[in-house]
Coordinates of C-alpha atoms and ligand atoms in Angstrom, one line a residue:
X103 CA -49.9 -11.5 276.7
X104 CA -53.5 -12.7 277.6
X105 CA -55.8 -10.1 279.3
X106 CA -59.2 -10.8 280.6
X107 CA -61.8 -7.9 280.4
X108 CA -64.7 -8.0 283.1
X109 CA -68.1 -5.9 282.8
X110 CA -69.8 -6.1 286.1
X111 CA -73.9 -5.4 286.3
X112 CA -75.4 -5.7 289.5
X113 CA -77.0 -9.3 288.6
X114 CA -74.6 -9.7 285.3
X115 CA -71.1 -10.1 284.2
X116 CA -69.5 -10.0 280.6
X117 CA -66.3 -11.1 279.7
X118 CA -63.7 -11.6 277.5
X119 CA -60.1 -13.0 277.2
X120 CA -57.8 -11.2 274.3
X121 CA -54.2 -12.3 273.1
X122 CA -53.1 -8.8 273.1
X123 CA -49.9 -10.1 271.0
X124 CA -52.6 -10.2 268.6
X125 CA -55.8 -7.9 269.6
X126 CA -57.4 -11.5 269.5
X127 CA -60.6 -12.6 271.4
X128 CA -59.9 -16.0 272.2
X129 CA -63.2 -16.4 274.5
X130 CA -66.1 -14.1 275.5
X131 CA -69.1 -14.9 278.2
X132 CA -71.7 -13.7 280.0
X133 CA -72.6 -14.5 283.7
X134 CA -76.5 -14.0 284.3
X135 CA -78.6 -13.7 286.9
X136 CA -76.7 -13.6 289.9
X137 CA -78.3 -13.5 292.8
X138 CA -81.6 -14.2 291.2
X139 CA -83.4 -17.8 290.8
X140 CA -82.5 -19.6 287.1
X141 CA -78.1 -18.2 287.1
X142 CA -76.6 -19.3 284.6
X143 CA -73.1 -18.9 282.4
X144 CA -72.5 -18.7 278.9
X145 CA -69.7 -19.4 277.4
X146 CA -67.8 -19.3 273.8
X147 CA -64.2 -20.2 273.0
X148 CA -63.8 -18.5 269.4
X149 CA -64.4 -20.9 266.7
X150 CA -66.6 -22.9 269.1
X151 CA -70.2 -23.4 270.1
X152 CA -71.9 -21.3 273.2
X153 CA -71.8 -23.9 276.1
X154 CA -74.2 -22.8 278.9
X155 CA -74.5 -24.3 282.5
X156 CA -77.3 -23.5 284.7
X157 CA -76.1 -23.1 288.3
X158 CA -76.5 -21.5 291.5
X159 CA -74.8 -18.5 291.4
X160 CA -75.7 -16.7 294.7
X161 CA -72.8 -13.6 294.2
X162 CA -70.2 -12.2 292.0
X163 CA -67.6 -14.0 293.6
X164 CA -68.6 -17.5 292.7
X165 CA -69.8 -15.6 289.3
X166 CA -65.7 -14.8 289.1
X167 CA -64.7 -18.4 290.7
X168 CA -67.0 -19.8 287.2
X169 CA -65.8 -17.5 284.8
X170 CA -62.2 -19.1 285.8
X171 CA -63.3 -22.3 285.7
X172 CA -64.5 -22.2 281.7
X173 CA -61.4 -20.3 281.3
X174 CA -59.5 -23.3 282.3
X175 CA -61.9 -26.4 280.8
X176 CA -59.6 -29.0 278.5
X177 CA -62.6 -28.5 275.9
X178 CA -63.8 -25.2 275.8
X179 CA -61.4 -23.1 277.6
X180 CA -58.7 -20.8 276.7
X181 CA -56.1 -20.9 279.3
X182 CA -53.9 -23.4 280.2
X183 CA -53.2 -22.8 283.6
X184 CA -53.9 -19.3 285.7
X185 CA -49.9 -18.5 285.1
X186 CA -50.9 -17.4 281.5
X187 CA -53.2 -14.7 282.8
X188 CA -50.9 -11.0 282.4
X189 CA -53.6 -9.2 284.1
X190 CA -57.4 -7.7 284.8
X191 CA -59.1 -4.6 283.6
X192 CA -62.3 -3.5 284.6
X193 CA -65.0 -1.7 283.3
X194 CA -65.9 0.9 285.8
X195 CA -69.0 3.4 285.1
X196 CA -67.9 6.4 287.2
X197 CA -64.4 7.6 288.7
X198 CA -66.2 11.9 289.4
X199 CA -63.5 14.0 289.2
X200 CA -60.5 11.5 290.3
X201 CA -59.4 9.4 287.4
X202 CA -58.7 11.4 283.8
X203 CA -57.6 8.2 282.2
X204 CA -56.7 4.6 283.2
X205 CA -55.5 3.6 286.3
X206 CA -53.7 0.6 288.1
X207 CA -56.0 -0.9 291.2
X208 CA -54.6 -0.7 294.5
X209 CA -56.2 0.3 298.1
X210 CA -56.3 4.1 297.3
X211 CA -58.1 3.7 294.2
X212 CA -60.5 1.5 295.4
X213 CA -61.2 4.1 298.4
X214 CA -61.5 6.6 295.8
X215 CA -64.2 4.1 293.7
X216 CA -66.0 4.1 297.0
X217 CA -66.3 7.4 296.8
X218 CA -67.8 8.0 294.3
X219 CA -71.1 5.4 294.7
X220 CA -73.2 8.3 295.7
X221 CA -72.6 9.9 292.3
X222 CA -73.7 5.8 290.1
X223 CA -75.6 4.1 293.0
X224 CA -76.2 1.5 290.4
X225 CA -72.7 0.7 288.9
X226 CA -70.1 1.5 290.6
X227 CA -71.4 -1.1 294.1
X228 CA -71.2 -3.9 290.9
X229 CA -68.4 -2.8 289.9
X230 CA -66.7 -2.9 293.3
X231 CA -68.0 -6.7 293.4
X232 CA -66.5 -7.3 290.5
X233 CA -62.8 -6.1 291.6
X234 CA -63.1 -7.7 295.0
X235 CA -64.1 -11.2 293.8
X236 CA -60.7 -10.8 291.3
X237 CA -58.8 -9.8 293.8
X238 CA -59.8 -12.6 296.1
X239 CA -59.5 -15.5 293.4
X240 CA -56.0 -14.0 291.5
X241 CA -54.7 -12.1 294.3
X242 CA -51.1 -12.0 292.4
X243 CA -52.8 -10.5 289.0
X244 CA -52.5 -6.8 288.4
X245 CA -55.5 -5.2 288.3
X246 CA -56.6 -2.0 285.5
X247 CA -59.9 0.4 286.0
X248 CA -61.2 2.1 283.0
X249 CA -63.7 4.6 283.3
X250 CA -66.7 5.5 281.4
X251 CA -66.3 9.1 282.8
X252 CA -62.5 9.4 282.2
X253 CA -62.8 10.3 278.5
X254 CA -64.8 13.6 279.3
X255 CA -62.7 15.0 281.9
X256 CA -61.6 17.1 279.2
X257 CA -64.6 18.9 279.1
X258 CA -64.8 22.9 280.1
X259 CA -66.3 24.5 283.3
X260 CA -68.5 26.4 281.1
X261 CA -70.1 22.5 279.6
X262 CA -70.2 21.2 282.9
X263 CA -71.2 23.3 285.3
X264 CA -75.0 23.3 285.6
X265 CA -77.6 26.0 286.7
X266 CA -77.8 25.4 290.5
X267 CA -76.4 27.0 293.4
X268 CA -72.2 26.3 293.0
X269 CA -72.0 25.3 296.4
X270 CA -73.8 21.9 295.4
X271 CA -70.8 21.2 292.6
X272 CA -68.2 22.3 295.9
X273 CA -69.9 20.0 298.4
X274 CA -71.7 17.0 296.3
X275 CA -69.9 17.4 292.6
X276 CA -73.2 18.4 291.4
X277 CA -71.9 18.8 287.2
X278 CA -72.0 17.3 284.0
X279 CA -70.0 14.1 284.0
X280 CA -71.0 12.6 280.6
X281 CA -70.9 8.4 280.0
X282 CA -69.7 5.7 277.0
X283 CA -66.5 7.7 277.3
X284 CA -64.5 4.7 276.3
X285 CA -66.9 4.3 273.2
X286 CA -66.5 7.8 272.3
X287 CA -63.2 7.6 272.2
X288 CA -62.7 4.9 270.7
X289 CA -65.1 5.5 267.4
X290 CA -63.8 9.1 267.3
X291 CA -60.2 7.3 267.1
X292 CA -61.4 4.9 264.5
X293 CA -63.0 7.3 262.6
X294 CA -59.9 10.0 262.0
X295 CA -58.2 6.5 261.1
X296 CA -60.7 5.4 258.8
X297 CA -60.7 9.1 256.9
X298 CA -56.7 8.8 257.3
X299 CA -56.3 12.1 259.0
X300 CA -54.7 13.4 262.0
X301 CA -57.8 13.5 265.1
X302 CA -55.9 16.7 266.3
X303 CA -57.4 18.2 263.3
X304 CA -61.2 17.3 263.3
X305 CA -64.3 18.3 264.7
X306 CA -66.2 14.8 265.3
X307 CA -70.2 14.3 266.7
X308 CA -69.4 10.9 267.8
X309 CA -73.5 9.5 268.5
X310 CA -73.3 6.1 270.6
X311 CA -76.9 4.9 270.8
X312 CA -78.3 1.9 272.2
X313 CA -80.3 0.6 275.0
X314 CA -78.6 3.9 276.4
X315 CA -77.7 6.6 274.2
X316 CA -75.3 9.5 274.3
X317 CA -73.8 12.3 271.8
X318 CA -70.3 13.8 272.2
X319 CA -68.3 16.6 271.2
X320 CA -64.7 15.5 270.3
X321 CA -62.2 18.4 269.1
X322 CA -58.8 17.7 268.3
X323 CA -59.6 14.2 269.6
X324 CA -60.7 15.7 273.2
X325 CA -64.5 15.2 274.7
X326 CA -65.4 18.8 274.6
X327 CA -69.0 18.4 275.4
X328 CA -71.7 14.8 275.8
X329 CA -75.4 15.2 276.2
X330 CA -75.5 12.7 279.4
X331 CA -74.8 15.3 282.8
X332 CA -74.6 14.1 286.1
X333 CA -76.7 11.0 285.5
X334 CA -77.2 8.7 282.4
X335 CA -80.7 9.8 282.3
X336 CA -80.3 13.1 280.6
X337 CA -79.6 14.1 276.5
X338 CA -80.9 12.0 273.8
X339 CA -83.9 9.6 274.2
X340 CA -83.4 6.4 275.2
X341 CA -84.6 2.8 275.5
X342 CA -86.4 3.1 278.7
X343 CA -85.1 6.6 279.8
X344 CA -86.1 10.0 279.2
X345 CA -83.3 12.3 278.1
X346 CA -83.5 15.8 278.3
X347 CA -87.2 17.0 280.1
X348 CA -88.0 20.2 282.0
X349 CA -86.5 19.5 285.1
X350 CA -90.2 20.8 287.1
X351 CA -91.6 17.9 285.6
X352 CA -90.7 15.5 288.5
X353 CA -92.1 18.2 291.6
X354 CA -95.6 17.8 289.1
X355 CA -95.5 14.4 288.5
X356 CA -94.6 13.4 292.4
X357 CA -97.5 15.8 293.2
X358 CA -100.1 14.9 290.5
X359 CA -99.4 11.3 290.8
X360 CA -98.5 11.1 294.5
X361 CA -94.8 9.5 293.8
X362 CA -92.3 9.9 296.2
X363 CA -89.0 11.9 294.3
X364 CA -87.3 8.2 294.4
X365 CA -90.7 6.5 292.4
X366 CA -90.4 9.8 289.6
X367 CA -86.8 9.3 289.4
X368 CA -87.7 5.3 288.8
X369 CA -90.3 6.0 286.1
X370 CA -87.9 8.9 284.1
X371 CA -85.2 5.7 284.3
X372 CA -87.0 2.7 283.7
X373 CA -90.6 3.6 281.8
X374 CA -90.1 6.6 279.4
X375 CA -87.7 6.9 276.6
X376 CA -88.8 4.8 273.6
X377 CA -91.1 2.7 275.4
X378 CA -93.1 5.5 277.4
X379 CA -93.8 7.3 274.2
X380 CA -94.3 4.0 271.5
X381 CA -96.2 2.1 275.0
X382 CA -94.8 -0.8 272.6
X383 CA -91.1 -1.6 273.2
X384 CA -88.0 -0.4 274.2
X385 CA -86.3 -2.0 271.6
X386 CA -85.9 -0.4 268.9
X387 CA -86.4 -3.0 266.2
X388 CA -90.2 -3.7 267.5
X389 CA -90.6 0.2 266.9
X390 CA -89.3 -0.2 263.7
X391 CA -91.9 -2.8 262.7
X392 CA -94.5 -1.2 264.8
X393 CA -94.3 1.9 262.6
X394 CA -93.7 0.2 259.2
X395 CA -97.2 -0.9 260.5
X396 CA -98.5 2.5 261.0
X397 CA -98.4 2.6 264.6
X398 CA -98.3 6.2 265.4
X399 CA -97.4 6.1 268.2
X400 CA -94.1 4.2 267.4
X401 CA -93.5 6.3 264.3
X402 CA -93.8 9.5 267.5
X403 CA -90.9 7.4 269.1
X404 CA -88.6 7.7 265.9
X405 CA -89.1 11.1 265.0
X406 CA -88.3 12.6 268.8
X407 CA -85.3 10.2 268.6
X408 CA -84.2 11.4 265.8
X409 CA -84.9 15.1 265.6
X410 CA -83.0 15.2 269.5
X411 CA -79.5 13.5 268.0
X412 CA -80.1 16.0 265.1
X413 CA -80.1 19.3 267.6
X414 CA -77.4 17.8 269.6
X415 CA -75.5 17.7 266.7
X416 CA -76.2 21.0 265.4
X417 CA -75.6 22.8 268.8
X418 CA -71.9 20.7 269.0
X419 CA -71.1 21.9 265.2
X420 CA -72.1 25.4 267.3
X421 CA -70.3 24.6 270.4
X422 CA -67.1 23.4 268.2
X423 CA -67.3 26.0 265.8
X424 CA -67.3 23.6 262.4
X425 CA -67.6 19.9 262.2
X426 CA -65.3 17.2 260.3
X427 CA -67.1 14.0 260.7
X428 CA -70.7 12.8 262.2
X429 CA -70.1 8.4 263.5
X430 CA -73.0 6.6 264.5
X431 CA -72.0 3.8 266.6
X432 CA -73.4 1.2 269.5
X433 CA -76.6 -1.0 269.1
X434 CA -79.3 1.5 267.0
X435 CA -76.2 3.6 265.5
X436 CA -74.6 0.5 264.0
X437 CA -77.7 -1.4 262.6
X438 CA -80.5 1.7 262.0
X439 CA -80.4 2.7 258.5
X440 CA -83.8 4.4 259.4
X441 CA -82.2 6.7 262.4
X442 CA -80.0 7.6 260.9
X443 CA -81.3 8.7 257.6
X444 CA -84.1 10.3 259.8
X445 CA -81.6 12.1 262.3
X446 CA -79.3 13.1 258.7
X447 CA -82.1 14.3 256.9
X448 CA -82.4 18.5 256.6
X449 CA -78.9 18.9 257.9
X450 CA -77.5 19.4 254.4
X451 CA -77.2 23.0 255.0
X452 CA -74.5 22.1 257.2
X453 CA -72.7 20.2 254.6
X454 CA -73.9 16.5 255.9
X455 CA -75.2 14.5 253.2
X456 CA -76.1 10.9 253.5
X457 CA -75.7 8.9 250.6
X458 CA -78.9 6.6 250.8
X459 CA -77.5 3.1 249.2
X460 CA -74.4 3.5 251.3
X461 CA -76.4 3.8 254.6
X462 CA -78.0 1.1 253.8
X463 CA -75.5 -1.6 256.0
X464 CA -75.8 -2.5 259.6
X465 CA -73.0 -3.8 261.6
X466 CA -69.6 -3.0 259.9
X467 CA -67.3 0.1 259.2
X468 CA -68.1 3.1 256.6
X469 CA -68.5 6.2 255.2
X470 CA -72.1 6.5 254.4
X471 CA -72.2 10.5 253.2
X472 CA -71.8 11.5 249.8
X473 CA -68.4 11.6 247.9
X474 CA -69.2 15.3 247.4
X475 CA -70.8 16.0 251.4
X476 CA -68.2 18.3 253.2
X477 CA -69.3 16.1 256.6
X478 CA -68.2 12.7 256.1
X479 CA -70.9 10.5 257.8
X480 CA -69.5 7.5 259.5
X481 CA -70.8 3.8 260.8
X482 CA -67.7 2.5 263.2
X483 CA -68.7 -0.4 265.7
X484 CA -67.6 0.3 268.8
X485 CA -65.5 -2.1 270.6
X486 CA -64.9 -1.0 274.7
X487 CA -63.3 -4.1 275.5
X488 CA -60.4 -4.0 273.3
X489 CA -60.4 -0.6 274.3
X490 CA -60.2 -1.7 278.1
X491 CA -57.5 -4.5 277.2
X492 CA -55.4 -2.1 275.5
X493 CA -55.0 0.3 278.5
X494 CA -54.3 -2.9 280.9
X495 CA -51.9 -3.9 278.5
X496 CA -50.7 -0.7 278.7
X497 CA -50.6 -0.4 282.2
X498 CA -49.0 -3.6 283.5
X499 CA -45.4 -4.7 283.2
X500 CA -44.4 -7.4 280.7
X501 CA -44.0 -10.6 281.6
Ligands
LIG618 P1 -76.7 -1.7 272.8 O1 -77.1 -1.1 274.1 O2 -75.6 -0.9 272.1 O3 -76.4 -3.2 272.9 O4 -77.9 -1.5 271.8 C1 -79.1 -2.3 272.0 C2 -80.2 -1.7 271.1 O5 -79.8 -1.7 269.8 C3 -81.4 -2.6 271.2 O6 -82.3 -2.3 272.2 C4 -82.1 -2.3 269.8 O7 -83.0 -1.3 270.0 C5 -81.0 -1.8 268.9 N1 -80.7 -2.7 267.8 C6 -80.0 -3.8 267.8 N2 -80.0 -4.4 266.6 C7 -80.8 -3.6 265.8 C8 -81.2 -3.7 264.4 N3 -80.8 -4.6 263.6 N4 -82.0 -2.7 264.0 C9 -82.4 -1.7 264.8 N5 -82.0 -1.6 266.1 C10 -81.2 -2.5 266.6

């Protein structure tokens, strides 16, 4: 059974085609600028050499009609004819309140995708694209949406309702909706696997952090809490956005700066995290360097980093009432020895003990705590896509 995985942007598109006989990528690609001057594809058939065309690529559907195409070269494709094709799944960011878990696409779902745009302004109009231009070029291929809010549905009123007047949660869905649910669930998954005990009996800090970062309560293998809310701007600092802040920081900033709300909203999203507080980078390797060079300011940008994924865990060991297993997952989790011996250090009174030479990897599965630490630390890389292949496999009938 061959299932191809699409992760729409709003100028990019990743892909990949499994052999879900196997749990196999047979090719993976990324569409690039679309809609922007210099568009180009990139594409690998496992085993092979990246082959990349430069081409006018005006929208999503010619991005989909391209994709295809590679799919289906002699040389470096992977499919011999669109017959061999089982089905889609998609990567969609948010589903509110509708969509739990997976779901099969079809006209109500898509209404229901619709609306929801006014809660991811920025996603979910890709990801639209992206099922539209499928369902024009494969019209016969079943179609799967997985959400990156569906994992925390699971969450209680008393984690997701915020502050505000209630009415705003009745009329707008004004709450906590939390993100990188399919990572989440997946390395929390892993890890019970990995430690060879049942997930219905752990408390797990599962910390996904990369460009964007978030932290998640998972008991008995359920999201119980995440640290981003309504938005992927809040919890944890990230690459370019701020996390957690005093919410009467953007009335002072629009007035002290004279920004419209939209222009704060832009600067919290796009200029603060890492790089508004190193004014280096936002990626985290230059503020690595940067501080092994003494930059302080980029030495700043690692400490509030790290001491914010070290209270998130402590209040979700609170809010869970013990904890199992800490997993550090997702670009800086997977390959920062540094965060996360900075973010693990002075958390031994809570039984987490990070074994130093252990932690020192990057990239690959393990438990990097102590033989004696009551916490098992672990390093599991995430892997969405298989995740979103597995559910479409799931979802669609066999050939
Ligand atoms: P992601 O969003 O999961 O792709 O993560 C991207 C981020 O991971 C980059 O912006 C880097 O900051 C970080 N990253 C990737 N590789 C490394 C590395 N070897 N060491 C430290 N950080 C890394």
């Amino acid at each position: 059974m061959k299932i191809l995985v699409i992760n729409c942007g709003s100028s990019s598109l990743k892909y990949q085609l499994f052999d879900m006989d196997r749990e196999q990528v047979l090719a993976k690609g990324l569409v690039e600028r679309i809609g922007i001057e210099g568009s180009r594809i990139k594409h690998t058939k496992t085993g092979q050499d990246a082959v990349v065309t430069e081409t006018a690529i005006p929208d999503h559907k010619e991005g989909i009609r391209l994709v295809i195409e590679a799919l289906l070269d002699k040389s470096h494709g992977a499919l011999s004819s669109l017959g061999e094709l089982t089905a889609v799944g998609h990567r969609v960011v948010h589903a509110g309140e509708k969509f739990a878990a997976s779901v099969r696409i079809d006209a109500k779902v898509m209404a229901a995708l619709k609306e929801c745009v006014p809660l991811a302004p920025l996603h979910n109009p890709a990801n639209i694209m992206g099922i539209e231009a499928v369902t024009e070029a494969l019209p016969n291929v079943p179609q799967v949406g997985v959400f990156d809010t569906a994992f925390h549905q699971t969450m209680p009123e008393s984690a997701f309702i915020y502050g505000v007047p209630y009415g705003y949660y009745e009329k707008y869905g004004v709450r906590r909706y939390g993100f990188h649910g399919t990572s989440h669930y997946y390395v929390s998954k892993r890890a019970a696997e990995i430690l060879g005990r049942p997930i219905e009996k752990l408390k797990i800090v599962t910390c996904h952090l990369g460009n964007g970062s978030s932290v998640t309560a998972v008991r008995e293998g359920k999201s119980v809490d995440t640290s981003m809310g309504f938005t992927p701007l809040a919890g944890v600092l990230m690459g370019t956005r701020c996390g957690d802040i005093d919410p009467a920081l953007v009335a002072f900033i629009a007035e002290t700066e004279k920004l419209s709300v939209k222009e704060v909203d832009s600067m919290l999203n796009k200029k603060g995290g890492i790089l508004g507080i190193s004014g280096v980078s936002s990626d985290l390797r230059d503020i690595e360097e940067a501080a092994k060079r003494g930059e302080p300011r980029s030495k700043l940008a690692l400490q509030v980093l790290s001491y914010g994924i070290k209270k998130y865990i402590g209040a979700y060991a609170a809010a869970m009432g013990g904890l199992d297993a800490v997993v550090f997952t997702a670009g800086v989790g997977e390959n920062s020895s540094t965060v996360r011996a900075m973010t693990c250090e002075g958390l031994e009174f809570l039984g987490i003990e990070l074994d130093r030479s252990k932690n020192d990897i990057r990239g690959k599965e393990a438990v990097i705590s102590t033989d004696t630490s009551k916490v098992k630390i672990l390093v599991v890389p995430t892997d969405e896509e298989l995740v979103i292949a597995r559910d479409t496999k799931r979802l669609t009938p066999g050939p």
